[in-house]
Every structure is written in C-alpha cells, then in structure tokens.
Short mmCIF file of C-alpha atoms and ligand atoms in Angstrom, two decimals:
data_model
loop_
_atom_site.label_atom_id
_atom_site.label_comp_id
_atom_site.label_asym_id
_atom_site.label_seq_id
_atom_site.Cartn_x
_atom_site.Cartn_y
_atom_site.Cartn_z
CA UNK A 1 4.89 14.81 -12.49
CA UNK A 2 2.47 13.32 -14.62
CA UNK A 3 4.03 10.77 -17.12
CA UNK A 4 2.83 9.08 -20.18
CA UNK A 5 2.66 5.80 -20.14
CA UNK A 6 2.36 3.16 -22.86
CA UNK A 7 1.81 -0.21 -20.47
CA UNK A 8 0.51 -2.21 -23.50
CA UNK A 9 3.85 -0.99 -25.57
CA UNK A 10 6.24 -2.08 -22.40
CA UNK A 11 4.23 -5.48 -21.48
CA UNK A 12 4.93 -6.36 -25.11
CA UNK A 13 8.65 -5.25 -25.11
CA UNK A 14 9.24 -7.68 -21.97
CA UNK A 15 7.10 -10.76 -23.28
CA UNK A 16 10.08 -10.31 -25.96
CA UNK A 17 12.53 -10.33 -23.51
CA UNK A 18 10.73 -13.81 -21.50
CA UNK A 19 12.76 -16.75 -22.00
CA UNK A 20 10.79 -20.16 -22.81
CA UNK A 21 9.18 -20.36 -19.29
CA UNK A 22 9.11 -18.14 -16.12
CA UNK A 23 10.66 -20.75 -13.95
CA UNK A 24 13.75 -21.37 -15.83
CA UNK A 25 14.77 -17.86 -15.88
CA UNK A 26 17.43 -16.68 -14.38
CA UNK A 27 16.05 -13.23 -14.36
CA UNK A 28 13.25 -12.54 -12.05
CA UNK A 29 11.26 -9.02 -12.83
CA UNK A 30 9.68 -7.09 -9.98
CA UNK A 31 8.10 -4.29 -10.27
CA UNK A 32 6.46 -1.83 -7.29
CA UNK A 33 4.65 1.21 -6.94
CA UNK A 34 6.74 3.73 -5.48
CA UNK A 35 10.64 5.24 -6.34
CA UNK A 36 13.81 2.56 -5.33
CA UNK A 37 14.07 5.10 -1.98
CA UNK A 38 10.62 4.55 -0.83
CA UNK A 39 9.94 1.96 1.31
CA UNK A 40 8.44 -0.66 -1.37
CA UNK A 41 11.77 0.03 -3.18
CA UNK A 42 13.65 -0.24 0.04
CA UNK A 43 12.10 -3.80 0.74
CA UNK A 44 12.72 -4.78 -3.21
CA UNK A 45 16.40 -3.70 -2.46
CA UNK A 46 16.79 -6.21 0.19
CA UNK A 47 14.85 -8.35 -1.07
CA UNK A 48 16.75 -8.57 -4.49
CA UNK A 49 20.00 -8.70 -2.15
CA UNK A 50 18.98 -11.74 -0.72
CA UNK A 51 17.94 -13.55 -3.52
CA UNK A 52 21.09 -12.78 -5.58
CA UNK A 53 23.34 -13.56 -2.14
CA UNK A 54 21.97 -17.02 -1.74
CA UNK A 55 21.41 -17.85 -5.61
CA UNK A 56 22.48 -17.48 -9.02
CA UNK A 57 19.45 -15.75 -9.77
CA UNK A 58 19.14 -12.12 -10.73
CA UNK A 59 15.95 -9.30 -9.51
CA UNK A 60 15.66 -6.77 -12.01
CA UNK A 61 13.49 -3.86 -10.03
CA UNK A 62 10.82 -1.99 -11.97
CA UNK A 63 10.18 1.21 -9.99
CA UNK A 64 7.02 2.98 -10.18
CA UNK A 65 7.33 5.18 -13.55
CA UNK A 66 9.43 2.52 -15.42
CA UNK A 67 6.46 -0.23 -16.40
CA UNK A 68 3.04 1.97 -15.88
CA UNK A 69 0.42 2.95 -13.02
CA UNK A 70 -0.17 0.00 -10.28
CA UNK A 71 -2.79 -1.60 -12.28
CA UNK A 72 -0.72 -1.92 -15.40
CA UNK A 73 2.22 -3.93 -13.10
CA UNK A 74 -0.69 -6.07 -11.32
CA UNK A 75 -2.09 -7.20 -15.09
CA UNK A 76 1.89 -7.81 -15.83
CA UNK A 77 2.55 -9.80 -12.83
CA UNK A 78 -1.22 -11.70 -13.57
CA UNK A 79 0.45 -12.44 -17.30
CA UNK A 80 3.57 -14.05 -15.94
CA UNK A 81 5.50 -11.03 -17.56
CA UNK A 82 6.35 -10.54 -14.31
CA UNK A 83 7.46 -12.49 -11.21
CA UNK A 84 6.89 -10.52 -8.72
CA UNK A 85 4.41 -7.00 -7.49
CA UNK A 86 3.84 -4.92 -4.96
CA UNK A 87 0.39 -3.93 -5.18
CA UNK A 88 -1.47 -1.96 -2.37
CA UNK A 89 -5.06 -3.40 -1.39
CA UNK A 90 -5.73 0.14 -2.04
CA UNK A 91 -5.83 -0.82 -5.87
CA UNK A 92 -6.81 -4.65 -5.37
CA UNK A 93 -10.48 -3.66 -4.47
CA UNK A 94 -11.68 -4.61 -7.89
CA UNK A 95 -10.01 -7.78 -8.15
CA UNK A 96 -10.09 -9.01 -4.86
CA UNK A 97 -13.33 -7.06 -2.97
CA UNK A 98 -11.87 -8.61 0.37
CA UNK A 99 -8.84 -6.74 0.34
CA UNK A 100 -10.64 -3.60 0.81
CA UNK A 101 -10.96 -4.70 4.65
CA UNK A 102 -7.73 -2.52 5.83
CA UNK A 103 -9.99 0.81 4.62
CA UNK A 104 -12.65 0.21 7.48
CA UNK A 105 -11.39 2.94 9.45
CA UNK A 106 -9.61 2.21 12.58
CA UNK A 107 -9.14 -1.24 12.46
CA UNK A 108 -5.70 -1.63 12.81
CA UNK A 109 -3.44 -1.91 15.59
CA UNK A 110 -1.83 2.16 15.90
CA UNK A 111 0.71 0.71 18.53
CA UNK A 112 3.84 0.22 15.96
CA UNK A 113 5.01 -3.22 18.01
CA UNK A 114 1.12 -4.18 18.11
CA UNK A 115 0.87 -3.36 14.38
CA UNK A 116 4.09 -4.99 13.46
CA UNK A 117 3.16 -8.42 15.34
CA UNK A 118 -0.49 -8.48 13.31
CA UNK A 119 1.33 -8.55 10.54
CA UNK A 120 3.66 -11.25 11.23
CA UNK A 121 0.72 -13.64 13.38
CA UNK A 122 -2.37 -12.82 11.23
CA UNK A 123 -4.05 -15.64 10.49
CA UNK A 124 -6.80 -13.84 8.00
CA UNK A 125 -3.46 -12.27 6.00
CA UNK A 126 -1.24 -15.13 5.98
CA UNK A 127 -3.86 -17.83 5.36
CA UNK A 128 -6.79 -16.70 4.42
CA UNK A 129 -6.11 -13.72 2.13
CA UNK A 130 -3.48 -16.15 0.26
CA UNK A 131 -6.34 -18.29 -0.55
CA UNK A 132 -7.90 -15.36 -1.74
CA UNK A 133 -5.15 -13.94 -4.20
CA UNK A 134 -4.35 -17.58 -4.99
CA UNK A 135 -7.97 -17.72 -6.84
CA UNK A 136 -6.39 -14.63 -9.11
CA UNK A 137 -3.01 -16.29 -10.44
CA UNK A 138 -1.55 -14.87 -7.34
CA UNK A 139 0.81 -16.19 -4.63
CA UNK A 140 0.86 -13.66 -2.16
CA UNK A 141 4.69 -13.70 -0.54
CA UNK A 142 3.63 -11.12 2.55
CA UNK A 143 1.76 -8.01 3.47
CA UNK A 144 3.52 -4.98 5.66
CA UNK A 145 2.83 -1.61 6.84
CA UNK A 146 4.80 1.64 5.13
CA UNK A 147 3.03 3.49 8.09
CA UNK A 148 0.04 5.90 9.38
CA UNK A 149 -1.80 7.78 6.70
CA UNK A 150 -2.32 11.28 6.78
CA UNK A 151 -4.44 13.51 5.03
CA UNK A 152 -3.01 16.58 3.42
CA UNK A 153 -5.57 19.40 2.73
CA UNK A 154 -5.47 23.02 1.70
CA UNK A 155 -7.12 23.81 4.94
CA UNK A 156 -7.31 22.53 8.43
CA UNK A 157 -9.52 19.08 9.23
CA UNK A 158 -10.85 19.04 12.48
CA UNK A 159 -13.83 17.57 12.20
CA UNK A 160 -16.21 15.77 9.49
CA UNK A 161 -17.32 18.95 8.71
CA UNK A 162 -13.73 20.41 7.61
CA UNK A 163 -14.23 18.17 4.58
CA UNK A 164 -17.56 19.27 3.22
CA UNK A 165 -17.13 20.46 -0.57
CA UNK A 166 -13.29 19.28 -0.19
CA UNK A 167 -12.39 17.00 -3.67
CA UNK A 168 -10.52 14.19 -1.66
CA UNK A 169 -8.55 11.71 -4.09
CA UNK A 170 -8.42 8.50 -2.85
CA UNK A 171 -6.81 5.20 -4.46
CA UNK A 172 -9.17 3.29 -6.57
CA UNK A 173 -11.09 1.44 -4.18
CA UNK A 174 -14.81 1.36 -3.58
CA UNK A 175 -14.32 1.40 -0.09
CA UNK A 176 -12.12 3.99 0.36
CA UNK A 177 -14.88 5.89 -1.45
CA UNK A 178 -17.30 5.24 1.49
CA UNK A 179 -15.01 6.05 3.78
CA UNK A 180 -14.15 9.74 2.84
CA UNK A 181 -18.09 9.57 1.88
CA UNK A 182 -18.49 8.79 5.63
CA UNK A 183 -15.88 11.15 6.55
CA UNK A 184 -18.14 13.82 5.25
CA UNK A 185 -15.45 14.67 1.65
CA UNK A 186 -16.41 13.96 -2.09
CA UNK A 187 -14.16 11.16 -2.84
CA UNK A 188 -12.66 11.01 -5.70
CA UNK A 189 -10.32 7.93 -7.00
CA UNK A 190 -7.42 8.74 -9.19
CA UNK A 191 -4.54 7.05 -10.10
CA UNK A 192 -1.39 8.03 -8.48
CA UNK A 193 0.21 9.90 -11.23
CA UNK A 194 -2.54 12.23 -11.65
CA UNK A 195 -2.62 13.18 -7.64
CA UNK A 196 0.18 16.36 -7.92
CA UNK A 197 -1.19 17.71 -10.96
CA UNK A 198 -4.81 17.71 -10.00
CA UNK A 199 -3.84 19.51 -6.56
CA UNK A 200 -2.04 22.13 -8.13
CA UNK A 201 -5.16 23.06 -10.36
CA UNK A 202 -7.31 22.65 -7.70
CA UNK A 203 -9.42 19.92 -9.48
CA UNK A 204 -8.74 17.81 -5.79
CA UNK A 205 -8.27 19.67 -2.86
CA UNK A 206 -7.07 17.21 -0.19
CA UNK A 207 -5.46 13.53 -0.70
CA UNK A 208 -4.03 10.79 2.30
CA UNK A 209 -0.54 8.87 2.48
CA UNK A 210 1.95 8.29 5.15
CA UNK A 211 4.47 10.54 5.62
CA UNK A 212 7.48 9.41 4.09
CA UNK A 213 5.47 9.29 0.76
CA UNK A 214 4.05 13.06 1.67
CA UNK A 215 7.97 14.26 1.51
CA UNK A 216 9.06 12.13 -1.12
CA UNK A 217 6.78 12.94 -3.57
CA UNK A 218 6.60 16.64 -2.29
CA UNK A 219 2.99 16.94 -1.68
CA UNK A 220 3.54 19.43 1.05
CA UNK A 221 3.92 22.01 -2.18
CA UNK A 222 0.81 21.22 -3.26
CA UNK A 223 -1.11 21.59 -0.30
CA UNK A 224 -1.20 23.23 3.22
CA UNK A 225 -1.96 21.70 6.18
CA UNK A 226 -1.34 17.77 7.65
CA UNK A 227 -4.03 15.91 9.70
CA UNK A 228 -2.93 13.07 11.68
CA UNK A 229 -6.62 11.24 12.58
CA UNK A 230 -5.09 7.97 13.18
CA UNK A 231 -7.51 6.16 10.87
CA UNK A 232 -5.71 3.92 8.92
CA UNK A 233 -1.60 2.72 8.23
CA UNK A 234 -1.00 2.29 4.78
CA UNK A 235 -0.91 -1.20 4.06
CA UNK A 236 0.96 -3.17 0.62
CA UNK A 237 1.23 -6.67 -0.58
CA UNK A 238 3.74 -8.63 -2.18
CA UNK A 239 2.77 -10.96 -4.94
CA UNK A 240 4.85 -13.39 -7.05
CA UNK A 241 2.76 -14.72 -10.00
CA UNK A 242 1.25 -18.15 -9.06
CA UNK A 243 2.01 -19.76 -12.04
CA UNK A 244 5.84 -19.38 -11.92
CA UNK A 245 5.75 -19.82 -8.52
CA UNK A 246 4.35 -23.41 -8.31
CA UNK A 247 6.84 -24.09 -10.99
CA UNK A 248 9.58 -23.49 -8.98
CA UNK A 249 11.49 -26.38 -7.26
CA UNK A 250 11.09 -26.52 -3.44
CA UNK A 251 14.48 -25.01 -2.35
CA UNK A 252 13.89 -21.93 -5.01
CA UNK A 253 10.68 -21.61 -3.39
CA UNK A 254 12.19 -21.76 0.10
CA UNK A 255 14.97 -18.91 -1.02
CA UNK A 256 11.84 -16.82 -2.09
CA UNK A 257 10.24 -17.54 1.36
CA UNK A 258 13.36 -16.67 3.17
CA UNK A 259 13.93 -13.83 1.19
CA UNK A 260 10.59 -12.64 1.63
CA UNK A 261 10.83 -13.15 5.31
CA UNK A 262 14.16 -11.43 5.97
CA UNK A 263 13.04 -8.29 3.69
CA UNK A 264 9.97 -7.89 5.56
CA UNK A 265 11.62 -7.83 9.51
CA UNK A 266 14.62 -4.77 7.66
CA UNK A 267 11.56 -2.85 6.38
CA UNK A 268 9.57 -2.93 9.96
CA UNK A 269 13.02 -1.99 11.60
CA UNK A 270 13.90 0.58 8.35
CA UNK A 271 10.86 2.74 9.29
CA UNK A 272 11.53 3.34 13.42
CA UNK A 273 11.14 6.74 12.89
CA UNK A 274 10.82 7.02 9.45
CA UNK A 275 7.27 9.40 9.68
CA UNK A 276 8.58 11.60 12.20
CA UNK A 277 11.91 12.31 10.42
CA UNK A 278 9.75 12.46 7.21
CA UNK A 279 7.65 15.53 9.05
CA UNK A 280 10.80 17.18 10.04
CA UNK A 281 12.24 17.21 6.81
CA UNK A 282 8.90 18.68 5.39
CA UNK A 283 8.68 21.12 7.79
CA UNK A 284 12.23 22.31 7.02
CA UNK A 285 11.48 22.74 3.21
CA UNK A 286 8.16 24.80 4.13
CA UNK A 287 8.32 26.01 7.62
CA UNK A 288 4.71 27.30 7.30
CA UNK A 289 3.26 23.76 7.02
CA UNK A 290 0.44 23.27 9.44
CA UNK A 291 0.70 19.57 11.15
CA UNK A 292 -2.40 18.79 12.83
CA UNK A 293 -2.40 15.76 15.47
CA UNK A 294 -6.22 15.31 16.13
CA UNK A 295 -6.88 14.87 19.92
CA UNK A 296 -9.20 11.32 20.62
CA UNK A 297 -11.99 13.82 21.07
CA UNK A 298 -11.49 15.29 17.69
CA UNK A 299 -11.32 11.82 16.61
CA UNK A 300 -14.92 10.79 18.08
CA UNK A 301 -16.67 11.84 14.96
CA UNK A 302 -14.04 10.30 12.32
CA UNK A 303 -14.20 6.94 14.59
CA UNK A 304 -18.13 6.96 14.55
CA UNK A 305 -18.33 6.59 10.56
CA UNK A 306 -16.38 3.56 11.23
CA UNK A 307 -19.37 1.48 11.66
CA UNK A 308 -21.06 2.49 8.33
CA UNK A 309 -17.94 1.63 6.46
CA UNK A 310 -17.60 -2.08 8.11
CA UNK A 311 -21.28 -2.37 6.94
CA UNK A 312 -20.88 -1.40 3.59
CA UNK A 313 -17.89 -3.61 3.38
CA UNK A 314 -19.69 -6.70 4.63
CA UNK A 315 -22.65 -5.54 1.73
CA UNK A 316 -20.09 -5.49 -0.91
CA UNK A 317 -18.00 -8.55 0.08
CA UNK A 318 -20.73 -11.46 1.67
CA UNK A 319 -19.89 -13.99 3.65
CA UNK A 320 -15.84 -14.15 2.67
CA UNK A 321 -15.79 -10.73 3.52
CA UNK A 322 -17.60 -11.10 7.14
CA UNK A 323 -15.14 -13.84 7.66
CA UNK A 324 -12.69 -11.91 6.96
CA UNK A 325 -13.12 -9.10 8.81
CA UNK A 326 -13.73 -11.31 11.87
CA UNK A 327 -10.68 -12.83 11.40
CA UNK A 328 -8.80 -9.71 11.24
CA UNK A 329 -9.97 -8.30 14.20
CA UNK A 330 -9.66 -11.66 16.18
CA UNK A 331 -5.85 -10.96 14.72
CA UNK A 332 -5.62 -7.59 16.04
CA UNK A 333 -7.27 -8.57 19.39
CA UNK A 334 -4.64 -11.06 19.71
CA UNK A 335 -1.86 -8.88 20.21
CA UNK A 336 -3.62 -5.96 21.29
CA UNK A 337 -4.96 -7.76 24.48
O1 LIG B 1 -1.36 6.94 -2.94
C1 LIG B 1 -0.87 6.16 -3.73
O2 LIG B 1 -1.43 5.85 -4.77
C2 LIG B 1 0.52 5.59 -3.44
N1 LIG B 1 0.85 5.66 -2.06
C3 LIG B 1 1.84 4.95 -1.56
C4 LIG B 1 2.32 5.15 -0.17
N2 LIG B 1 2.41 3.98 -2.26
C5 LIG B 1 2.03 3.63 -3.59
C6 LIG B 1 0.70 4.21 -4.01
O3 LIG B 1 0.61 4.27 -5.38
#
C-alpha cells in the first residue's frame, strides 16, 4: 500500500516534457487524488471526454500514485507543471486557512438534492472561495461532494466517549484536528498513503472517508466496525493553474467552463447510490463488518462539539473566515429552507 515516491524526481521529468508555455500546449496534465475508478477519476474521465470531444486538445490523467501524495500535485499544479488538480480542502488548510470551513461539523446540507443544489448556488464557493484560491496561482474550476464520511474504527463509536485513547488519522488539516479533538479522539494527520499501513500495526486505530473510498481502498480489512454520525460529506476542489488559465483565449476558457460544468452534474448523478452499494459490497467481502447508523440522539453529543470547532475556525481564519462561514451557511439556508 504504501509507495515511494520521488515528487521532486517526477516534477522535474514533466518540466522536461512542458512545451514553451502552458497555454499553447496541446496537452493538458491533470492530476487527482484518488484511482481513475474513484469518483475524482470518474469526474477527470468525463471531464477529459469533453474536452477532447469539443477540441483538439488532449487530458493526460495523473491518478493518485502516478505524480506523489496530494500536496506534491497541488505544488505541481501551483508551478504550472500542471494544468489542472483535484485537491480536497482537507489538504488546502495550510494554504488556504478558509477552506477548512467544510470540517465544522455539521454544516452541510445531509439531504443529497439539498447538498447537491449548495453546491451548484453557493455564493461563498463559487465567488468567494475563487477569490480566495485566485490569491494562490489558483483558478478554482468547481467544488463537489464524493459523499458522507464515515468513520471506520476497530471498535464501536457511540458516543464521544467511544473515541477516548482511539489514534484517529485525519487529513492534514488543523481543523480537522479540533474536530476529532472535540469529538473526544487523539487526532492524528497523515498523509493518505500511510493510512492502511498504520492501521494494520495499530499505530492509528480509527480513520473517516465516504464509503466508496472505504471499499475501494479496502479499509474494511483493516478495521472493524463503520459509524455513520452524519457529520460531514467529503468535499474536493478542482483547480486549473491560474497562470495558464488567464492565458487561455476566451472560447478555450469557455470549453474548460463547459467541461467543468457538464463533469460536475455526471458525477452528482454517478453517485445516486454509490455509498449504499459501496456498503453492500463491503459487507459481502467481510460479512462480520459492524455498520453503525447513529440515531439523532446518539448524535446530540457529536453535534454539541460543533460549536467549539466553528470557534476555533473563526480564531484561526479572522474576519475572511467569519465571512465565510456566514456565507456558507446563508448558502445552505437557502436551499434548505
Ligand atoms: O482520506 C484521504 O486522504 C483521501 N480520501 C478521499 C475520499 N479522497 C482523496 C483523499 O486523499
């Protein structure tokens, strides 16, 4: 599971390959965190089919394994090495604090029509949080769900205090830190490659994805029991670096937008179902897996750290981050009301 990687090696092997400037080539790189069958390969797929349909351009895909961890494709895509990324806020924390906002537990929309209109109305992730990456060399193309997190532990998580002395790895993100602080677990951030591995020698005992990713990258074999506490849905961006971008003419921006825009309705519709047929197919290959759904009174407790988490946000993000976070939830009330 865990791979070597040499990031600085590979970054230097495609500067080689980079023709005179990003925006005359005819090969667009874009690389993303997860396998081509996972859902950020699934919406590269499409999103490389509609590019090449309606251009001469080619999308090579970089899978996750092929160029490095997440942050080694983000400091890629930031060099122009790249074109495009799909990095998860879960990573972004250190570059962009603000992004951290979608770990404030329960925040979201858990309604999948609700959650899939945020994403298409939001004013804070459509305007605001493009001004935001924009300030990084980023032009962020769109945000979308991949679906509800759940945790996967060695033992059952009922309550906050299921979690005491549990090693939790979480992505690399302050916040998420709080979080499993506040959810009563010792947080610890790893990078993704390290996540089976540490399991399996018990240096983490619990870690949280959605479920198609819990299946995919077999974590059911490395733990025991799934807790569905409806905290969070895991949530990725889509980046394309600024500099090429802008370069662009008008109508190759436009195909980018319309790519962008037709890949991100097929991966809403592509995962109808996807966590429940992802559960099934777990439960098949280890019948004895425990899948918890926590009842709202179960909940209660998780919900009431909540509050601590929003105010450490707003401490480690000021006034962009309060507006933020305002925004978001005037987003959500929007089509939750
Ligand atoms: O937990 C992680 O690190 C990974 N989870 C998902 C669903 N996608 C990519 C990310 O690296």
């Amino acid at each position: 599971m865990k791979k070597k990687f040499t990031p600085k090696l590979v970054a230097g092997a495609l500067a080689g390959m980079m023709m005179t400037g990003a925006a005359q080539a005819d090969t667009w790189r874009y690389a993303f965190e997860e396998a081509i069958t996972d859902v950020q390969g699934v919406y590269a797929t499409k999103f490389k089919e509609e590019i090449e349909k309606n251009s001469d351009h080619e999308v090579q895909l970089f899978p996750y394994g092929t160029l490095g961890e997440s942050a080694d494709i983000m400091e890629q895509a930031q060099a122009g090495i790249l074109q495009f990324v799909d990095q998860s806020p879960g990573f972004t924390g250190a570059l962009i604090p603000e992004a951290q906002v979608f770990f404030v537990p329960y925040i979201l929309p858990t309604e999948t029509e609700a959650l899939n209109e945020f994403f298409r109305t939001s004013k804070a992730i459509n305007e605001d949080f493009k001004d935001l990456y924009a300030q990084h060399g980023l032009e962020l193309l769109t945000m979308f769900p991949e679906g509800e997190v759940a945790m996967t532990t060695q033992e059952p998580v009922k309550k906050p205090e299921d979690l005491d002395g549990v090693k939790f790895r979480v992505m690399t993100n302050p916040l998420l830190v709080e979080t499993y602080q506040a959810f009563g677990a010792t947080p610890t951030p790893l990078p993704w490659g390290e996540v089976y591995g540490a399991l399996q020698t018990n240096i983490i005992q619990g870690q949280e994805n959605p479920a198609f990713f819990l299946e995919s990258t077999k974590m059911y074999e490395v733990t025991d029991v799934i807790t569905f506490a409806g905290h969070s849905n895991f949530v990725t961006a889509v980046m394309a670096n600024k500099d090429f971008y802008d370069g662009l003419s008008a109508d190759e921006q436009q195909l980018i937008q319309n790519a962008t825009d037709v890949a991100f309705e097929y991966i809403l519709e592509y995962q109808k179902g996807l966590s429940d047929e992802s559960i099934a197919k777990i439960q098949d290959a280890k019948p004895d897996m425990v899948v918890n759904v926590l009842t709202e009174e179960e909940r209660a407790p998780f919900k009431a750290a909540a509050e601590k988490v929003e105010a450490k946000f707003i401490e480690m993000t000021g006034d962009t981050g309060k507006a933020i976070l305002d925004q978001l939830k005037a987003d959500v009330a929007a089509v939750t009301e």
